[in-house]
Short mmCIF file of C-alpha atoms in Angstrom, two decimals:
data_model
loop_
_atom_site.label_atom_id
_atom_site.label_comp_id
_atom_site.label_asym_id
_atom_site.label_seq_id
_atom_site.Cartn_x
_atom_site.Cartn_y
_atom_site.Cartn_z
CA MET A 1 -33.61 -31.17 -25.41
CA ILE A 2 -36.55 -31.97 -27.66
CA ARG A 3 -36.72 -35.76 -28.08
CA PHE A 4 -38.84 -37.97 -30.30
CA ASP A 5 -38.70 -41.61 -29.26
CA SER A 6 -40.26 -44.04 -31.79
CA VAL A 7 -42.95 -41.48 -32.63
CA GLY A 8 -45.79 -42.44 -34.92
CA TYR A 9 -48.70 -40.34 -36.09
CA THR A 10 -51.54 -41.05 -38.54
CA TYR A 11 -54.16 -38.52 -39.59
CA PRO A 12 -57.78 -39.69 -39.33
CA GLY A 13 -58.84 -41.43 -42.53
CA ALA A 14 -55.29 -41.58 -43.93
CA GLY A 15 -54.16 -44.82 -45.52
CA ALA A 16 -50.57 -44.50 -44.29
CA PRO A 17 -48.89 -42.92 -41.26
CA ALA A 18 -47.53 -39.40 -41.56
CA LEU A 19 -44.68 -40.45 -39.25
CA ALA A 20 -43.59 -43.98 -38.40
CA ALA A 21 -41.40 -44.93 -35.40
CA LEU A 22 -39.36 -41.73 -35.75
CA ASP A 23 -36.41 -40.91 -33.51
CA PHE A 24 -35.29 -37.29 -33.51
CA SER A 25 -33.63 -34.74 -31.22
CA LEU A 26 -32.82 -31.04 -31.02
CA ALA A 27 -30.50 -29.54 -28.41
CA PRO A 28 -30.14 -25.90 -27.31
CA GLY A 29 -27.51 -24.12 -29.39
CA GLU A 30 -27.96 -26.52 -32.32
CA MET A 31 -29.43 -25.86 -35.75
CA VAL A 32 -31.05 -28.88 -37.36
CA VAL A 33 -32.46 -28.57 -40.87
CA LEU A 34 -35.29 -30.96 -41.67
CA LEU A 35 -35.66 -31.64 -45.38
CA GLY A 36 -38.22 -33.57 -47.35
CA ALA A 37 -40.59 -33.43 -50.28
CA ASN A 38 -44.25 -32.52 -49.87
CA GLY A 39 -46.03 -35.18 -47.84
CA SER A 40 -42.86 -36.47 -46.19
CA GLY A 41 -44.07 -35.61 -42.67
CA LYS A 42 -42.13 -32.37 -42.02
CA SER A 43 -45.04 -30.21 -40.86
CA THR A 44 -46.43 -33.08 -38.78
CA LEU A 45 -43.13 -33.27 -36.95
CA ALA A 46 -43.19 -29.50 -36.36
CA ARG A 47 -46.64 -29.63 -34.77
CA LEU A 48 -45.62 -32.52 -32.56
CA THR A 49 -42.72 -30.56 -31.02
CA ASN A 50 -44.95 -28.40 -28.82
CA GLY A 51 -48.10 -30.45 -28.47
CA LEU A 52 -50.20 -28.99 -31.28
CA LEU A 53 -50.43 -32.67 -32.27
CA LEU A 54 -49.94 -35.59 -29.88
CA PRO A 55 -48.17 -38.79 -30.94
CA ALA A 56 -50.27 -41.87 -31.60
CA SER A 57 -47.31 -43.99 -30.50
CA GLY A 58 -43.98 -43.29 -28.87
CA SER A 59 -43.28 -40.08 -26.95
CA VAL A 60 -42.27 -36.46 -27.48
CA THR A 61 -40.53 -34.71 -24.59
CA VAL A 62 -39.22 -31.18 -24.16
CA ASP A 63 -36.54 -30.88 -21.50
CA GLY A 64 -37.94 -34.05 -19.96
CA ALA A 65 -41.62 -33.00 -19.98
CA SER A 66 -44.04 -35.04 -22.09
CA THR A 67 -46.32 -33.25 -24.55
CA GLN A 68 -49.01 -35.75 -23.53
CA ASP A 69 -49.00 -34.46 -19.94
CA ALA A 70 -51.66 -31.72 -19.74
CA SER A 71 -50.03 -30.27 -16.64
CA THR A 72 -46.82 -29.39 -18.54
CA ILE A 73 -48.19 -28.29 -21.91
CA TYR A 74 -48.15 -24.57 -21.04
CA ASP A 75 -44.48 -24.75 -20.07
CA ILE A 76 -43.68 -26.73 -23.23
CA ARG A 77 -45.35 -24.15 -25.46
CA THR A 78 -43.40 -21.41 -23.71
CA ARG A 79 -40.15 -23.27 -24.35
CA VAL A 80 -40.88 -24.08 -28.02
CA GLY A 81 -41.58 -21.05 -30.22
CA MET A 82 -43.25 -21.65 -33.60
CA VAL A 83 -42.90 -19.74 -36.87
CA PHE A 84 -45.01 -20.85 -39.81
CA GLN A 85 -44.88 -20.54 -43.59
CA ARG A 86 -47.26 -17.58 -43.84
CA PRO A 87 -46.23 -14.76 -41.49
CA ASP A 88 -49.55 -12.97 -42.07
CA ASP A 89 -51.24 -15.82 -40.20
CA GLN A 90 -49.22 -14.95 -37.07
CA ILE A 91 -49.40 -11.15 -37.20
CA VAL A 92 -52.26 -9.90 -35.03
CA ALA A 93 -51.58 -6.23 -34.22
CA THR A 94 -51.58 -2.95 -36.14
CA SER A 95 -47.95 -2.03 -35.46
CA VAL A 96 -44.68 -3.92 -35.30
CA GLU A 97 -44.13 -3.09 -31.64
CA ASP A 98 -47.64 -4.10 -30.57
CA ASP A 99 -47.36 -7.36 -32.44
CA VAL A 100 -44.14 -8.33 -30.67
CA ALA A 101 -45.72 -7.37 -27.33
CA PHE A 102 -48.85 -9.46 -27.93
CA GLY A 103 -47.52 -12.73 -26.48
CA PRO A 104 -45.89 -11.29 -23.34
CA GLU A 105 -49.01 -9.21 -22.65
CA ASN A 106 -51.23 -12.27 -22.90
CA ILE A 107 -49.28 -14.18 -20.27
CA GLY A 108 -49.66 -11.28 -17.85
CA LEU A 109 -46.11 -9.97 -17.62
CA ALA A 110 -45.40 -6.65 -15.95
CA PRO A 111 -45.09 -3.61 -18.28
CA ASP A 112 -41.35 -3.21 -17.59
CA GLU A 113 -40.74 -6.86 -18.46
CA ILE A 114 -42.81 -6.57 -21.64
CA ARG A 115 -40.83 -3.48 -22.65
CA ALA A 116 -37.53 -5.29 -22.08
CA ARG A 117 -38.61 -8.34 -24.06
CA VAL A 118 -39.94 -6.28 -26.99
CA ASP A 119 -36.75 -4.22 -27.20
CA GLU A 120 -34.63 -7.37 -27.05
CA ALA A 121 -36.63 -9.18 -29.74
CA LEU A 122 -36.61 -6.17 -32.07
CA ALA A 123 -32.83 -5.88 -31.71
CA GLN A 124 -32.33 -9.61 -32.32
CA THR A 125 -34.35 -9.53 -35.53
CA GLY A 126 -33.09 -6.24 -36.94
CA LEU A 127 -36.44 -4.46 -36.69
CA VAL A 128 -35.32 -1.52 -34.54
CA GLY A 129 -36.63 1.68 -36.13
CA LEU A 130 -39.74 -0.03 -37.50
CA GLU A 131 -41.64 -0.14 -34.20
CA ASP A 132 -44.52 2.04 -35.44
CA ARG A 133 -44.70 0.54 -38.94
CA GLU A 134 -47.94 -1.17 -39.90
CA PRO A 135 -47.14 -4.86 -40.56
CA HIS A 136 -48.89 -4.92 -43.94
CA LEU A 137 -46.36 -2.34 -45.17
CA LEU A 138 -43.39 -4.61 -44.43
CA SER A 139 -41.59 -6.68 -47.04
CA GLY A 140 -41.98 -10.44 -47.03
CA GLY A 141 -38.64 -10.91 -45.28
CA GLN A 142 -39.48 -8.25 -42.68
CA LYS A 143 -42.83 -9.91 -41.98
CA GLN A 144 -41.12 -13.23 -41.40
CA ARG A 145 -38.60 -11.56 -39.10
CA LEU A 146 -41.52 -10.01 -37.24
CA ALA A 147 -43.02 -13.46 -36.75
CA VAL A 148 -39.68 -14.62 -35.35
CA ALA A 149 -39.54 -11.55 -33.07
CA GLY A 150 -42.97 -12.41 -31.68
CA ALA A 151 -41.76 -15.92 -30.88
CA LEU A 152 -38.49 -14.71 -29.33
CA ALA A 153 -40.35 -12.26 -27.08
CA MET A 154 -41.68 -15.30 -25.25
CA ARG A 155 -38.05 -16.27 -24.53
CA PRO A 156 -38.23 -19.90 -25.65
CA ARG A 157 -35.32 -22.33 -25.60
CA TYR A 158 -36.18 -23.69 -29.04
CA LEU A 159 -37.45 -22.12 -32.25
CA VAL A 160 -39.25 -24.27 -34.83
CA ALA A 161 -39.54 -22.57 -38.23
CA ASP A 162 -41.78 -24.41 -40.71
CA GLU A 163 -40.96 -23.40 -44.32
CA PRO A 164 -40.25 -19.74 -43.34
CA THR A 165 -38.47 -18.93 -46.63
CA SER A 166 -40.84 -20.51 -49.13
CA MET A 167 -42.98 -17.45 -49.89
CA ILE A 168 -40.39 -14.64 -49.97
CA ASP A 169 -37.90 -13.29 -52.49
CA PRO A 170 -34.16 -14.13 -52.45
CA VAL A 171 -33.25 -11.03 -50.41
CA GLY A 172 -35.88 -11.81 -47.78
CA ARG A 173 -34.82 -15.44 -47.81
CA ARG A 174 -31.23 -14.51 -46.98
CA GLU A 175 -32.44 -12.16 -44.22
CA VAL A 176 -34.42 -14.94 -42.56
CA LEU A 177 -31.64 -17.54 -42.86
CA ASP A 178 -29.08 -15.09 -41.44
CA LEU A 179 -31.47 -14.36 -38.57
CA LEU A 180 -31.90 -18.06 -37.76
CA GLU A 181 -28.12 -18.47 -37.70
CA ARG A 182 -27.86 -15.59 -35.21
CA VAL A 183 -30.61 -17.13 -33.08
CA ARG A 184 -28.69 -20.42 -33.01
CA SER A 185 -25.49 -18.56 -32.07
CA ALA A 186 -27.36 -16.96 -29.16
CA GLY A 187 -27.93 -20.42 -27.70
CA TYR A 188 -31.39 -21.33 -28.95
CA GLY A 189 -32.12 -24.69 -30.49
CA VAL A 190 -33.32 -24.02 -34.05
CA LEU A 191 -35.27 -26.46 -36.19
CA LEU A 192 -35.55 -25.18 -39.77
CA ILE A 193 -38.03 -27.14 -41.86
CA THR A 194 -37.69 -26.68 -45.61
CA HIS A 195 -37.76 -28.39 -48.99
CA SER A 196 -34.75 -26.34 -50.20
CA VAL A 197 -31.46 -28.19 -49.80
CA ALA A 198 -29.55 -24.90 -50.15
CA ASP A 199 -31.12 -23.66 -46.90
CA ALA A 200 -29.23 -26.38 -45.03
CA ARG A 201 -25.78 -25.01 -45.81
CA SER A 202 -25.17 -23.72 -42.25
CA ALA A 203 -26.86 -26.58 -40.39
CA ASP A 204 -25.09 -28.44 -37.62
CA ARG A 205 -27.06 -31.50 -38.67
CA VAL A 206 -29.40 -32.35 -41.56
CA VAL A 207 -32.28 -34.82 -41.35
CA VAL A 208 -34.20 -35.96 -44.43
CA LEU A 209 -37.71 -37.37 -44.08
CA SER A 210 -39.18 -39.66 -46.70
CA ARG A 211 -42.65 -41.16 -46.32
CA GLY A 212 -42.66 -40.42 -42.63
CA GLU A 213 -39.32 -42.05 -41.88
CA SER A 214 -35.80 -40.76 -41.39
CA ALA A 215 -33.93 -41.44 -44.64
CA PHE A 216 -30.73 -39.53 -43.83
CA GLU A 217 -29.02 -37.87 -40.89
CA GLY A 218 -25.64 -36.22 -41.19
CA SER A 219 -23.82 -33.12 -42.39
CA TYR A 220 -24.70 -30.91 -45.34
CA VAL A 221 -21.47 -31.90 -47.10
CA GLU A 222 -22.37 -35.58 -46.75
CA LEU A 223 -25.88 -34.91 -48.00
CA VAL A 224 -24.89 -33.25 -51.28
CA ARG A 225 -22.09 -35.71 -52.01
CA ASP A 226 -24.42 -38.00 -53.98
CA PRO A 227 -27.09 -36.29 -56.12
CA ALA A 228 -28.83 -39.64 -56.65
CA TRP A 229 -29.89 -39.62 -52.99
CA LEU A 230 -31.53 -36.26 -53.35
CA ALA A 231 -33.44 -37.25 -56.47
CA GLU A 232 -34.71 -40.38 -54.72
CA TRP A 233 -36.10 -38.23 -51.89
CA GLY A 234 -37.68 -35.66 -54.22
CA LEU A 235 -35.06 -32.99 -53.48
CA GLU A 236 -32.98 -30.90 -55.87
CA VAL A 237 -29.22 -30.45 -55.84
CA PRO A 238 -28.42 -26.76 -55.15
CA ARG A 239 -27.33 -25.11 -58.38
CA ILE A 240 -24.11 -23.80 -56.86
CA VAL A 241 -23.17 -27.32 -55.72
CA GLU A 242 -23.87 -28.70 -59.20
CA PHE A 243 -21.93 -25.86 -60.82
CA GLY A 244 -18.95 -26.36 -58.50
CA SER A 245 -18.88 -30.09 -59.23
CA LYS A 246 -18.80 -29.45 -62.98
CA LEU A 247 -15.96 -26.95 -62.58
CA ARG A 248 -13.87 -29.31 -60.47
CA ALA A 249 -14.46 -32.09 -63.00
CA GLN A 250 -12.79 -29.82 -65.56
CA GLY A 251 -9.83 -29.10 -63.30
CA VAL A 252 -11.01 -25.70 -62.02
CA ALA A 253 -10.25 -25.00 -58.34
CA ALA A 254 -13.81 -24.21 -57.27
CA PRO A 255 -14.79 -23.82 -53.58
CA GLY A 256 -16.61 -26.59 -51.76
CA PRO A 257 -20.33 -27.33 -51.40
CA ARG A 258 -20.85 -24.89 -48.49
CA SER A 259 -19.79 -21.94 -50.65
CA ILE A 260 -22.08 -19.07 -51.54
CA PRO A 261 -22.32 -17.43 -55.00
CA GLN A 262 -20.02 -14.55 -54.01
CA GLU A 263 -17.27 -16.98 -53.00
CA MET A 264 -17.68 -18.88 -56.25
CA ALA A 265 -17.41 -15.66 -58.25
CA VAL A 266 -14.23 -14.60 -56.41
CA ALA A 267 -12.66 -18.02 -57.02
CA LEU A 268 -13.41 -17.88 -60.73
CA TRP A 269 -12.14 -14.31 -61.03
CA ARG A 270 -8.81 -15.38 -59.55
#
């Protein structure tokens, strides 16, 4: 489990802490969606999970190992895979296959093990058949899936995805969200960091950060129950949730807040 115990962090020269006495956890097989407006502390939390940043107060542990212990940091970074907002920043090779193999090669694995990990990661992310494709020819969603494949090839226990859907079109966005759900179902702990409330629809748990503190922790249904909360935290009510609420207020039997547009359309057609 990834655990934050009373974690605080302040950037040099900042007038206020990015995180203040934060408690947080992520277990294997769990998807937690971390929401918050710009400046709420989301990306700071992401970088604290695997020791890219170290807490100024409190502690961060991964399966019992502290990120502040230099002797365990390699193991922690193997256990916690990172995917960032811009996939181009993580793509380093000239073909899809070589890019997925980059991490395993750099930790000195045997060729047969590298081959097995690359094949597994390509299958998990739906990139089979694109092995020889140059990454710059991929769509935005495919690039983000390639970044996930590179992380999965290291066989982590946890995957931290920081705003992975913010720079891609709706089709690519759905591809990435579906992939993260499959990764969670395979037993990985998944932390999805986003400013889009709609991305939290399939979360096991939702956490909202506001000014470096936890403002909400609960289910997606609980989160969207009161739009005033979301406005206070700088978040927008998903359009489909707002639309469904208006329909139900007029006596129309619309599906609940976890519904997708196709389900809403079917309900209205009936």
